[in-house]
Structures are given as C-alpha cells and as structure tokens.
C-alpha cells in the first residue's frame, strides 16, 4: 500500500444503519483530528460517493487496491466527500495519491475542489508514470452550511477522455475556532482595503447578471506581448475584464506600463500574490504579508495609493487560509470558475484552447484564461475567436459577483411628487414645488438667495461612485421677472471635518426666464467622501427653477499615448517643473493618466488654502490635501504648495477676537501673528509627520498671494487693503516669509500675484520685492499667475521677467496659474470681486479661437524658453478646458479654450503651440485690436488759474501680430490742462484697422486755492 489507513471506511464514522448520517469525532481547535481515511482495501469506496457521470470501481493497482475513475468526461468526474464532514470555520488538510491510467508520458493536473464555492485545494501536476501526492489546506468560511461543504477530486482537461486512479485519501482538521471568532488582520490605520463591498470568505465563481452573460478573468500577468494583444482586442470590442496580476510581473520590465493601461481602460484588478507561490499551506500571517505587499506593488505602479483591487484569486487554485485573509483585507475571493486548461502540461494548441473556451461558456460563468506564466499567445488567439463569436450571438460581459458594488443605475429627480430629497442650501433659502416644468408637471423653485453659493442641494454620497466619471445634467430656468444670469452646478465634498467645493466641468450656462437651459457636465469623485452633495448656485438674489436632474456613469475616452509629454518637451527646453492645478478628481482614472504623462509637478487647486486646511481655529482638516500629496508621492511628482497667506478663502475667524474685528493695536497684531504661525506650523508639523526626514513632495510654496492692488491705493506699493494689511501693515508679508522659512526650510518660497505683466502693477510688484530683499526677507522666487488673453502682449510678461532678473538674477521665477482666454474682455483674476462688464467671445468661430490660442502659446513659450535660466516652473491652471475656471467665472463662458487639453483630455492647438508649432492650423483673420496698458489718473498742480502743461508718458500699446503700434492721445502730451478734470482719450489701430480706445483723467488743482 502507498499509505495505510488510520480509521477504516464507514466504521470510523459510526455510520448509523438506515439513517445515512455521520457521527463526527470531537475536534479541538488546537489539535487536528483525522476525520476520514480511505485506502479502498476493503473493496468499498464509502463514505465517499460518486461525483459526475463517471464509473467508479475498486481495482488492483501496483500490488494494492485503488479507486479507478473511468469514462471521465468532465473535470469534476470522480468521488465526493460526504455532507456534514466539514464544519463552518474549521481548518482542514486534504491528501490523496493520484496516478493516470493512460499512456506513458501523459500528464495533467489534479486538485481537491470544495463546494459550494468550488475552491481549489492543492493543485498539482500528475502523470501516468508514478503516484503523486495531491495535498493542500482549506479553511471553511464562517457561517457556511456543513451540508454544502463537500470536496471532490477534480482533474485537468486533456484533448480526449482518460481514466485515473486514486488511493490513500486522508482528510484531517479542526472544528470552528474555540472562540467562534473570525481571524483579524494586523491593525494598521494606514492600510487601505482592497475595496470589495461586504466580501465573503467563500470564493465566488459566478458572473453578475442573468441570461447569456459571462465574466472574463485573466491570471498571471501582466505580460508584455500577450497582455498587450489582449488589451488591444478587448478595447476594440469595448469589453472590460478582470486581471489577476502577480507582483513580480508588475515590477518586471514593461509591467508598470501594462498595469496602468489595464486600469486606464476600465478593467478590474485582482490580487494574485507577489509570485507564483502556492499559499495553500501558509499561515494567515504569511498570507496577509504577501497580499498586502502585492497591493502595495499594484498601487505604486498605478500611482494611486487607494486604487481598488476588489478581488483575490489564490495562485494554483490552492486556497488554504487565503480566502479568509483576503476577505478581511477587503478583497472578494474569486473562484476559478470555468477553466480552459491553458497552463503548462496541457495541450496548448490554438485548436484545443479554442474548443476549451467554447465549452467554458455557459450563462453566468466566470471564465479563467491566462495572459502570463508562459507562452499564452494561443490563449489570446482563442479569446479573440470565441469572444467574437459570443458577441455575435448576443452575449454580454460583466464582472464576477462580489467585489465592488455595481455602478449605480443613476440618480434622477423629476420633481413630479415633491422635492425628491433636495434641500435648501444656505440660511433663509426657500425651496418649493412649482408647476412650471421642463417636462411633466413639476419642478423645484429656489428663492430667497442672499449669497452666490446659496441654492438647492442633493445628497449623492451613495450614488456617486469613486473613481468613475459621471455626467450630471439639470435643466434650469429663472423665475419670472429675473434678468439673465449665469448658473452652475457644483459638488461639495466633506472629509475629516473639512470641505472642498468643485465645479462640475462644463455645467454652467447663461440662463433666462424665457425658457429652459440645460446645465450639463462631467465629474469624477477622486476618493471616498464622508458626504458628497450636488448643488446649483449663481449670483446672489437670483431665483430659479430646476427640473429633470440626472447623474449617471459614463465611459471616458483614453488619453493619447502617441504624443510627447509636456514635461519632456519643456524639460528639454530648460523648464524644470511643468505643473498643473488639480484636485482629487485628477488622482484617478483618465485624468490621472494625463497628469502622469504630461506633468512632473502640480498645485493643489484648493486643498491647501486656509479655509480648506483650518476652517475652524485649531481644527485642521488635511484629508483633501493628503489625498493629493499621497498621489504625488506615489508617482514621483513634486508639489507647488498654494497658499499660506491670502486675503481670499481665509476664514473670518483669523481676523476676529470673538465677534470683534481685529484692529492694528499691538495686542491684536500679536494675536494675528500667533495665528499665522500656528497655521503655518500646523501644516508643517503634519507634513513632517507624514513624510519624515524631509521627504515631502512639496518643493515650493506660495507664501503670500495677490498682495498688490490693481489700481492706486493709499498703501505703500499700492498694496491691497486686505485684512492682513489692515492689522499688520506691509510687515505681514515679511512675517509670513520668515515663518515659512522656519517651518519649510527645504521649500522654495514664492510671492505670487496676477496682472504682473501690466506695466503699472509690475512697477508696484517690483518695488515691494525690492523692499523685501532690502529687509533680508527670505524670498526665493517671484510668481506671475499669467491669467492672460489672446490680445495681451507677450512682451509685457517678458518685460516683467526681465525686470525681476535685473532686480536679482538669483530669484527663481514661476508662471504659476497659466491660462489664455479668448474673450474680448479680461478684467483680471480677482475672485474677491466679479467684474461688472460682461464678457463676450473674441471670435465668432470656436475653431478660430482655438487656433489663435495656439499661436499665443507658441509665442509665449518661445519667450519663456529664452528665459529658462530664471523661469524654473510653469503651471497650467486646470487640466482641461472642461475644468477651467474661466468657463464659469465671473459668468458662463462656454467658448473658452484656454488650455493644452480639450474637454475629453485630447490635445488642442494650444498643446501644439508649445510642442510643435508646425502642426498648428492656419491662423485666423486678425480681429484682435491692439492692447493699451492701463494708465492711472495723472495729478498736476497749477500755480495759476490758466492751468499747467502736463507732459505725461504715453501708455504702452502693442498688437499681438504687429508688435508696438502708434498710439494717439487727445489732449496730447504737453498740452496745457485747465484746472479741474480733463479726460484723455487714447486710440491705437493695427495694420488691418482693428482699433482700441481707452481713457484716463488728468486732474489739475490750484497750488493756492482762491487766488487769481
């Protein structure tokens, strides 16, 4: 005999005559007991029973008795263990001797398979040449039915039926854990679970849905060649699958790129361990370590520290304790389902694998094939053949059951029976049902709005999938009697005590009271939120109606991989940091792919601003910022921090003592300085703890932002009369830089402002910077926001860059918030006060506007490359035209195309203007008048009543095509101006006749009032 039985057949179980039940021996949770042993010496195979359609008989084999399985037609044909042998929560070891009864040299694979989840245990290669031990361990799920926990011996497919022999079947193990509890992973607050919703310990092996549906799963990749071809095929057919990836293949050459492509193209990931090792006999601690390490490898490669990996499949189908551990780590154990036997040792011809795959398809099947672990080229061919056939037959392809929850069917509101869960947003706001409907008979009326952010909101926390692009649409109409106004859709995300406010890309429009207007755009929730709300907002005082709201998942177009990365092109041109303003939306999905390809730096658009970081004094909220920093750290991207001290988006409590406004008294100044230090120190302490040893991804900070006013003020350097200035004076800038230098010693420290290219503001900005240098303030760099328009001369920005270089050539310079609008107006970037004049498009045709923006970028970056010795960084303010703030501020501007990537993240003429101007479209006809620099009012003093000659300097006038142009001002310089106010009108005309006119006042006063 190959192994003597320890307890014989039915006698070992005390088989009760006539009842067919088993009396199990007591099993300690600590001491495994032999529960079943069968060597077939008595000529009987009971209590084992037949499984499948094969014939079982006891035969002589190699001088011993053995069980012969004949007429095998299916992988499950053979024997099965009795019901109630295995108990929920127990741990078991299976063993059997197996030999094929076939021609010499024949090989296949054999394993125990445990129902009802069809869990593989001890998968092993067996042959016709010798007896092989098939053995492995199995942990029965807690709560499983003992009647359903039955094991059978399964064998791999061959090209034709074959017989096999079995001997010395032994099953030993324990009952449920003594305390009845489930195993728990090692406590680790930083660990991010796999993402499965309510995973079970029992492997699942059924596809979602009913009818002719199947779930395609691929193991052992990624593998350059086969995985690439497979992805090409799936993309062409519009099919997504589940890829069970192995860590060592992810880290192998080409593996990272393939993993990112798998994620980018919408496929689902499955953890398949760090190697091909059989985990069936591993301890729970060993399994935990391996699964966590493979999660780390996968997420690092994908550049997403919270990437969902919702499934786990045991290598070799050998489960042991892996199902229990995977479930506890947030991954659904994924059963093998229908295999096509495309691993080594089987017939791997294209014809056989094609036939096997056809056989594997049955309604609701999880189909297992391999894209790695060997030459799987014939698998790919079989998949292409059979899946194409199934598509023609009307089959659809889904995910396996378990894992992440199904994408929501969508959220809708038609207001036919009430408010549909919408609530008033803001104190005093009123919402009510209305019969003025876009469709049906009901809508929602929103009135009594006293702030722009007031409106109506809907909680979509449950309906908003993480990492999935959704389209949000709502129809809007102003209440009767309202003048046209711009409305937009936004999202509020709440996390860890802090809130973020995101515009829905594209969902803004000018709305009237005369008819319904659709607000429609896209949004991606980048990470789980404690609460997510969609809301509609607009100018204060405007009342509006809403109807037919919908939120539904969409499929995004992948990014273009065949174009050069901006970071590579500009890096070759000497610009070290190529950045983009982002929020959590751009850390997942297609947008994250674009960030990784084109940028080596980014600026947190809002997550680093004072109101986001410390909304309540002493209560810091870092969740939003941490999400971005972790993404940067995982992808080797640097971060330009924004912003430590700013007049806008800073909570009011900074400048109050209780309800009292702070003054410039010594006590109040000390209080505000202490708050400034506490804020900066709080950020630094958090980042240092999160990234010890100075390993933070932050390379620079905007220390102070927008401190120079656009016009004349009574303050030195025409500084903005902000609350910071009112309490601390000019010294608040010094204080902020000294604190930033103390707490961020390794970061470059920048001052930042908009309109720095405007000649008058340039002078004030340079004057302040010079004063800071004279006071030895630790300033490292000067930021130019460069929110410009197609008619604003590039030369003005170059003049500003040259002026900083002349002031101190050691100062770094950065273009911090670049976008180029194509409107007839450009009132600046002061978000604290919306311009009064309406905007309108400069071009009738959007294609012409896009082309002109491209030519502007051509000229701008040609200039910046010439100054690469000082210009260290360029940051685009938004990842795409859909995400630009210009589309909604200060009014709806749907024509704006200010960035290198369009609404679907595809390259625009702006991109080619930077990368390869030869690919720009033909330049449109010149419709842009010259730009005339703003001129402040001029004041003069007259000794007498006849006035005084005033030799004022002409403002700068430049055309973007023609360069400097002749400027005519009336009254001309040198004219005698009477006492009082005289308006000077200046006119500039370019070569094709485009004309612009501007004006300023000359104000003359008497030296001694009242004298003739």
Coordinates of N, CA, C and O in Angstrom, one line a residue, residues 632-744:
X632 N 1.0 62.4 -5.3 CA 2.3 62.9 -5.8 C 3.4 62.0 -5.4 O 4.3 61.7 -6.2
X633 N 3.4 61.6 -4.1 CA 4.5 60.8 -3.6 C 4.5 59.4 -4.3 O 5.6 58.9 -4.6
X634 N 3.4 58.9 -4.6 CA 3.3 57.6 -5.3 C 3.8 57.6 -6.7 O 4.2 56.6 -7.3
X635 N 3.7 58.8 -7.3 CA 4.0 59.0 -8.7 C 5.3 59.8 -9.0 O 5.6 60.2 -10.1
X636 N 6.0 60.1 -7.9 CA 7.3 60.9 -8.1 C 7.0 62.2 -8.7 O 7.7 62.7 -9.6
X637 N 5.9 62.9 -8.3 CA 5.6 64.2 -8.8 C 5.8 65.2 -7.7 O 5.5 64.9 -6.5
X638 N 6.3 66.4 -8.0 CA 6.5 67.4 -7.0 C 5.3 68.3 -6.9 O 4.5 68.5 -7.8
X639 N 5.2 69.0 -5.7 CA 4.0 69.8 -5.4 C 4.4 71.2 -5.2 O 5.4 71.5 -4.4
X640 N 3.7 72.2 -5.8 CA 3.9 73.6 -5.5 C 2.7 74.0 -4.6 O 1.6 74.0 -5.0
X641 N 3.1 74.2 -3.3 CA 2.0 74.5 -2.3 C 1.3 75.8 -2.5 O 2.0 76.8 -2.9
X642 N 0.0 75.8 -2.3 CA -0.8 77.0 -2.5 C -1.9 77.0 -1.5 O -2.8 76.1 -1.6
X643 N -2.0 77.9 -0.6 CA -1.2 79.1 -0.3 C -1.2 79.3 1.2 O -2.2 79.0 1.8
X644 N -0.2 80.0 1.8 CA -0.1 80.1 3.2 C -0.9 81.4 3.7 O -1.6 81.3 4.7
X645 N -0.7 82.5 3.1 CA -1.4 83.7 3.5 C -2.0 84.4 2.3 O -1.4 84.7 1.3
X646 N -3.3 84.6 2.4 CA -4.1 85.2 1.2 C -5.3 85.9 1.8 O -5.9 85.5 2.8
X647 N -5.7 87.0 1.1 CA -6.9 87.7 1.6 C -8.2 87.0 1.3 O -9.2 87.2 2.0
X648 N -8.2 86.1 0.3 CA -9.4 85.4 -0.1 C -9.3 84.0 0.4 O -8.3 83.4 0.7
X649 N -10.5 83.4 0.6 CA -10.6 82.0 1.0 C -9.8 81.7 2.3 O -9.2 80.7 2.5
X650 N -9.9 82.7 3.2 CA -9.3 82.6 4.5 C -10.5 82.8 5.5 O -11.2 83.8 5.4
X651 N -10.7 81.9 6.4 CA -11.8 82.1 7.3 C -11.8 83.4 8.1 O -10.8 83.9 8.5
X652 N -13.0 83.9 8.4 CA -13.2 85.2 9.1 C -12.6 85.1 10.5 O -12.1 86.2 11.0
X653 N -12.5 84.0 11.1 CA -12.0 83.9 12.5 C -10.6 84.4 12.6 O -10.2 84.8 13.7
X654 N -9.8 84.3 11.5 CA -8.4 84.7 11.5 C -8.4 86.2 12.0 O -7.4 86.6 12.7
X655 N -9.4 87.0 11.6 CA -9.3 88.4 11.8 C -10.3 88.9 12.9 O -10.7 90.1 12.9
X656 N -10.7 88.0 13.8 CA -11.7 88.4 14.8 C -11.2 88.0 16.2 O -10.5 86.9 16.3
X657 N -11.6 88.7 17.2 CA -11.5 88.3 18.6 C -12.9 88.1 19.1 O -13.5 89.1 19.5
X658 N -13.4 86.9 19.1 CA -14.8 86.7 19.3 C -15.6 87.2 18.2 O -15.4 86.8 17.0
X659 N -16.5 88.2 18.5 CA -17.2 88.9 17.4 C -16.6 90.2 17.0 O -17.1 90.8 16.1
X660 N -15.5 90.6 17.7 CA -14.9 91.9 17.4 C -13.9 91.8 16.3 O -13.0 90.8 16.3
X661 N -13.9 92.7 15.4 CA -12.9 92.7 14.3 C -11.5 93.2 14.9 O -11.5 94.1 15.8
X662 N -10.5 92.5 14.5 CA -9.1 92.9 15.0 C -8.8 94.3 14.4 O -9.1 94.6 13.3
X663 N -8.0 95.0 15.2 CA -7.5 96.3 14.8 C -6.0 96.2 14.7 O -5.4 95.2 14.8
X664 N -5.3 97.4 14.4 CA -3.9 97.4 14.3 C -3.2 97.7 15.7 O -2.1 98.1 15.7
X665 N -3.9 97.4 16.8 CA -3.3 97.6 18.1 C -2.3 96.5 18.3 O -2.2 95.5 17.6
X666 N -1.3 96.8 19.2 CA -0.2 95.8 19.5 C -0.8 94.5 19.9 O -0.2 93.4 19.5
X667 N -1.8 94.5 20.7 CA -2.3 93.2 21.2 C -3.0 92.4 20.0 O -2.8 91.2 19.9
X668 N -3.7 93.1 19.2 CA -4.3 92.4 18.0 C -3.3 92.0 17.0 O -3.4 90.9 16.4
X669 N -2.3 92.8 16.8 CA -1.2 92.3 15.9 C -0.5 91.1 16.4 O -0.2 90.2 15.7
X670 N -0.3 91.0 17.7 CA 0.3 89.8 18.3 C -0.6 88.6 18.1 O -0.1 87.5 17.8
X671 N -1.9 88.8 18.3 CA -2.8 87.7 18.1 C -2.8 87.2 16.7 O -2.8 86.0 16.4
X672 N -2.8 88.1 15.7 CA -2.9 87.7 14.3 C -1.5 87.0 13.9 O -1.5 86.0 13.2
X673 N -0.4 87.5 14.4 CA 0.9 86.9 14.1 C 0.9 85.5 14.7 O 1.4 84.5 14.1
X674 N 0.4 85.3 15.9 CA 0.3 84.0 16.5 C -0.5 83.0 15.7 O -0.2 81.9 15.6
X675 N -1.6 83.5 15.2 CA -2.5 82.7 14.3 C -1.8 82.3 13.0 O -1.9 81.2 12.6
X676 N -1.1 83.3 12.5 CA -0.3 83.0 11.2 C 0.7 81.9 11.5 O 0.8 80.9 10.7
X677 N 1.4 82.0 12.6 CA 2.4 81.0 12.9 C 1.8 79.6 13.2 O 2.3 78.6 12.8
X678 N 0.7 79.6 14.0 CA 0.0 78.4 14.3 C -0.4 77.7 13.0 O -0.4 76.4 12.9
X679 N -0.9 78.5 12.1 CA -1.4 77.9 10.8 C -0.3 77.3 10.0 O -0.3 76.1 9.6
X680 N 0.8 78.0 9.9 CA 1.9 77.5 9.1 C 2.6 76.4 9.8 O 3.0 75.3 9.2
X681 N 2.8 76.5 11.1 CA 3.4 75.4 11.9 C 2.5 74.1 11.8 O 3.1 73.0 11.7
X682 N 1.2 74.3 11.9 CA 0.3 73.1 11.9 C 0.4 72.4 10.6 O 0.5 71.1 10.6
X683 N 0.5 73.1 9.5 CA 0.7 72.4 8.2 C 2.1 71.7 8.1 O 2.2 70.5 7.7
X684 N 3.1 72.4 8.6 CA 4.4 71.8 8.5 C 4.6 70.6 9.4 O 5.1 69.6 9.0
X685 N 4.0 70.7 10.6 CA 4.1 69.5 11.5 C 3.4 68.3 10.9 O 3.9 67.2 11.0
X686 N 2.2 68.5 10.3 CA 1.5 67.4 9.7 C 2.3 66.8 8.6 O 2.4 65.6 8.5
X687 N 2.8 67.6 7.7 CA 3.6 67.1 6.6 C 4.9 66.4 7.0 O 5.2 65.4 6.5
X688 N 5.6 67.0 8.0 CA 6.8 66.4 8.5 C 6.5 65.0 9.1 O 7.3 64.1 9.0
X689 N 5.4 64.9 9.8 CA 5.0 63.6 10.4 C 4.6 62.6 9.3 O 4.9 61.4 9.4
X690 N 4.0 63.0 8.3 CA 3.6 62.1 7.2 C 4.7 61.8 6.3 O 4.8 60.6 5.8
X691 N 5.7 62.7 6.1 CA 6.8 62.4 5.3 C 8.1 62.8 6.1 O 8.7 63.9 5.9
X692 N 8.5 61.9 7.0 CA 9.7 62.2 7.8 C 11.0 62.4 7.0 O 11.1 62.0 5.9
X693 N 12.0 63.0 7.7 CA 13.3 63.2 7.1 C 13.3 64.1 5.9 O 14.1 63.9 5.0
X694 N 12.4 65.0 5.9 CA 12.4 66.0 4.8 C 12.0 65.4 3.4 O 12.4 65.9 2.4
X695 N 11.3 64.3 3.5 CA 10.9 63.6 2.2 C 9.6 64.0 1.6 O 9.0 63.2 0.9
X696 N 9.1 65.2 1.9 CA 7.9 65.7 1.4 C 8.0 65.9 -0.1 O 9.0 66.4 -0.6
X697 N 6.9 65.7 -0.8 CA 6.9 66.0 -2.2 C 6.8 67.5 -2.5 O 6.9 67.9 -3.7
X698 N 6.6 68.4 -1.5 CA 6.4 69.8 -1.7 C 7.8 70.4 -2.0 O 8.7 70.4 -1.1
X699 N 7.9 71.0 -3.1 CA 9.2 71.7 -3.5 C 9.1 73.2 -3.3 O 10.1 73.9 -3.2
X700 N 7.9 73.8 -3.3 CA 7.8 75.2 -3.2 C 6.4 75.6 -2.6 O 5.5 74.8 -2.5
X701 N 6.3 76.8 -2.1 CA 5.1 77.4 -1.5 C 4.8 78.8 -2.1 O 5.8 79.6 -2.2
X702 N 3.6 79.0 -2.4 CA 3.1 80.4 -2.5 C 3.0 80.9 -1.0 O 2.0 80.4 -0.3
X703 N 3.8 81.7 -0.6 CA 3.8 82.2 0.8 C 2.7 83.2 1.0 O 1.8 83.2 1.9
X704 N 2.8 84.3 0.1 CA 1.7 85.3 0.1 C 1.2 85.4 -1.3 O 1.9 85.2 -2.3
X705 N -0.1 85.7 -1.5 CA -0.7 85.7 -2.8 C -1.5 87.0 -2.9 O -2.3 87.3 -2.0
X706 N -1.4 87.6 -4.1 CA -2.2 88.7 -4.5 C -2.2 89.9 -3.5 O -3.3 90.3 -3.0
X707 N -1.1 90.4 -3.2 CA -1.0 91.5 -2.2 C -0.9 92.8 -2.8 O -1.0 93.8 -2.1
X708 N -0.8 92.9 -4.1 CA -0.8 94.2 -4.8 C -2.2 94.5 -5.5 O -2.7 93.6 -6.1
X709 N -2.7 95.7 -5.3 CA -4.0 96.0 -5.8 C -3.8 96.3 -7.3 O -2.7 96.6 -7.8
X710 N -5.0 96.3 -8.1 CA -4.9 96.6 -9.5 C -4.8 98.1 -9.8 O -4.3 98.5 -10.9
X711 N -5.2 98.9 -8.9 CA -5.1 100.4 -9.1 C -4.4 101.1 -7.9 O -3.8 100.4 -7.1
X712 N -4.5 102.4 -7.9 CA -3.9 103.1 -6.9 C -4.5 102.9 -5.5 O -5.8 102.8 -5.4
X713 N -3.7 102.8 -4.5 CA -4.3 102.8 -3.1 C -3.4 103.7 -2.3 O -2.4 104.2 -2.7
X714 N -3.8 104.0 -1.1 CA -3.1 104.8 -0.2 C -1.9 104.1 0.5 O -1.2 104.7 1.3
X715 N -1.8 102.8 0.2 CA -0.8 102.0 0.9 C 0.5 102.0 0.1 O 0.5 102.2 -1.1
X716 N 1.6 101.7 0.8 CA 2.9 101.6 0.1 C 2.8 100.5 -1.0 O 2.2 99.5 -0.8
X717 N 3.4 100.8 -2.1 CA 3.5 99.8 -3.3 C 2.1 99.5 -3.8 O 1.9 98.5 -4.5
X718 N 1.1 100.4 -3.5 CA -0.3 100.1 -3.9 C -0.7 98.8 -3.4 O -1.4 98.0 -4.1
X719 N -0.4 98.4 -2.2 CA -0.7 97.1 -1.6 C -2.2 97.0 -1.4 O -2.9 98.0 -1.1
X720 N -2.8 95.8 -1.6 CA -4.2 95.6 -1.4 C -4.5 95.9 0.1 O -3.8 95.5 1.0
X721 N -5.7 96.5 0.3 CA -6.1 96.9 1.6 C -6.9 95.7 2.2 O -8.0 95.8 2.6
X722 N -6.2 94.6 2.4 CA -6.8 93.4 2.9 C -6.8 93.4 4.4 O -6.2 94.3 5.1
X723 N -7.5 92.5 5.0 CA -7.5 92.4 6.5 C -6.1 92.1 7.0 O -5.7 92.6 8.1
X724 N -5.3 91.4 6.3 CA -3.9 91.2 6.7 C -3.2 92.5 6.8 O -2.5 92.8 7.8
X725 N -3.3 93.3 5.8 CA -2.7 94.6 5.7 C -3.2 95.6 6.8 O -2.5 96.3 7.5
X726 N -4.5 95.6 7.0 CA -5.1 96.5 7.9 C -4.7 96.3 9.3 O -4.5 97.2 10.1
X727 N -4.4 95.0 9.7 CA -4.0 94.7 11.0 C -2.4 94.8 11.2 O -1.9 95.4 12.1
X728 N -1.7 94.2 10.2 CA -0.3 94.1 10.4 C 0.5 95.0 9.5 O 1.8 95.1 9.6
X729 N -0.1 95.7 8.5 CA 0.6 96.5 7.6 C 1.5 95.7 6.7 O 1.3 94.5 6.5
X730 N 2.4 96.4 6.0 CA 3.3 95.7 5.0 C 4.0 94.6 5.6 O 4.4 93.6 5.0
X731 N 4.3 94.7 6.9 CA 5.1 93.7 7.6 C 4.5 92.3 7.6 O 5.2 91.3 8.0
X732 N 3.2 92.2 7.3 CA 2.6 90.8 7.3 C 3.3 89.9 6.2 O 3.4 88.7 6.4
X733 N 3.8 90.6 5.2 CA 4.5 89.8 4.1 C 5.8 89.3 4.7 O 6.2 88.1 4.5
X734 N 6.5 90.2 5.4 CA 7.8 89.7 6.0 C 7.6 88.6 7.0 O 8.3 87.6 7.0
X735 N 6.6 88.8 7.8 CA 6.3 87.8 8.8 C 6.0 86.4 8.2 O 6.5 85.4 8.7
X736 N 5.2 86.4 7.2 CA 4.8 85.1 6.5 C 6.0 84.5 6.0 O 6.2 83.2 6.1
X737 N 6.9 85.2 5.3 CA 8.1 84.6 4.7 C 9.0 84.1 5.8 O 9.6 83.0 5.6
X738 N 9.2 84.8 6.9 CA 10.1 84.3 7.9 C 9.6 83.1 8.6 O 10.4 82.1 8.9
X739 N 8.3 83.0 8.8 CA 7.7 81.8 9.4 C 7.8 80.6 8.4 O 8.1 79.5 8.8
X740 N 7.5 80.9 7.1 CA 7.6 79.8 6.1 C 9.1 79.3 6.0 O 9.3 78.1 5.9
X741 N 10.0 80.2 6.1 CA 11.4 79.8 6.1 C 11.8 78.9 7.3 O 12.6 78.0 7.2
X742 N 11.2 79.2 8.4 CA 11.5 78.5 9.7 C 10.9 77.1 9.6 O 11.5 76.1 9.9
X743 N 9.6 77.0 9.1 CA 8.9 75.7 9.1 C 9.0 74.9 7.9 O 8.7 73.7 7.9
X744 N 9.4 75.5 6.8 CA 9.6 74.8 5.5 C 11.0 75.1 5.0 O 11.1 75.7 3.9

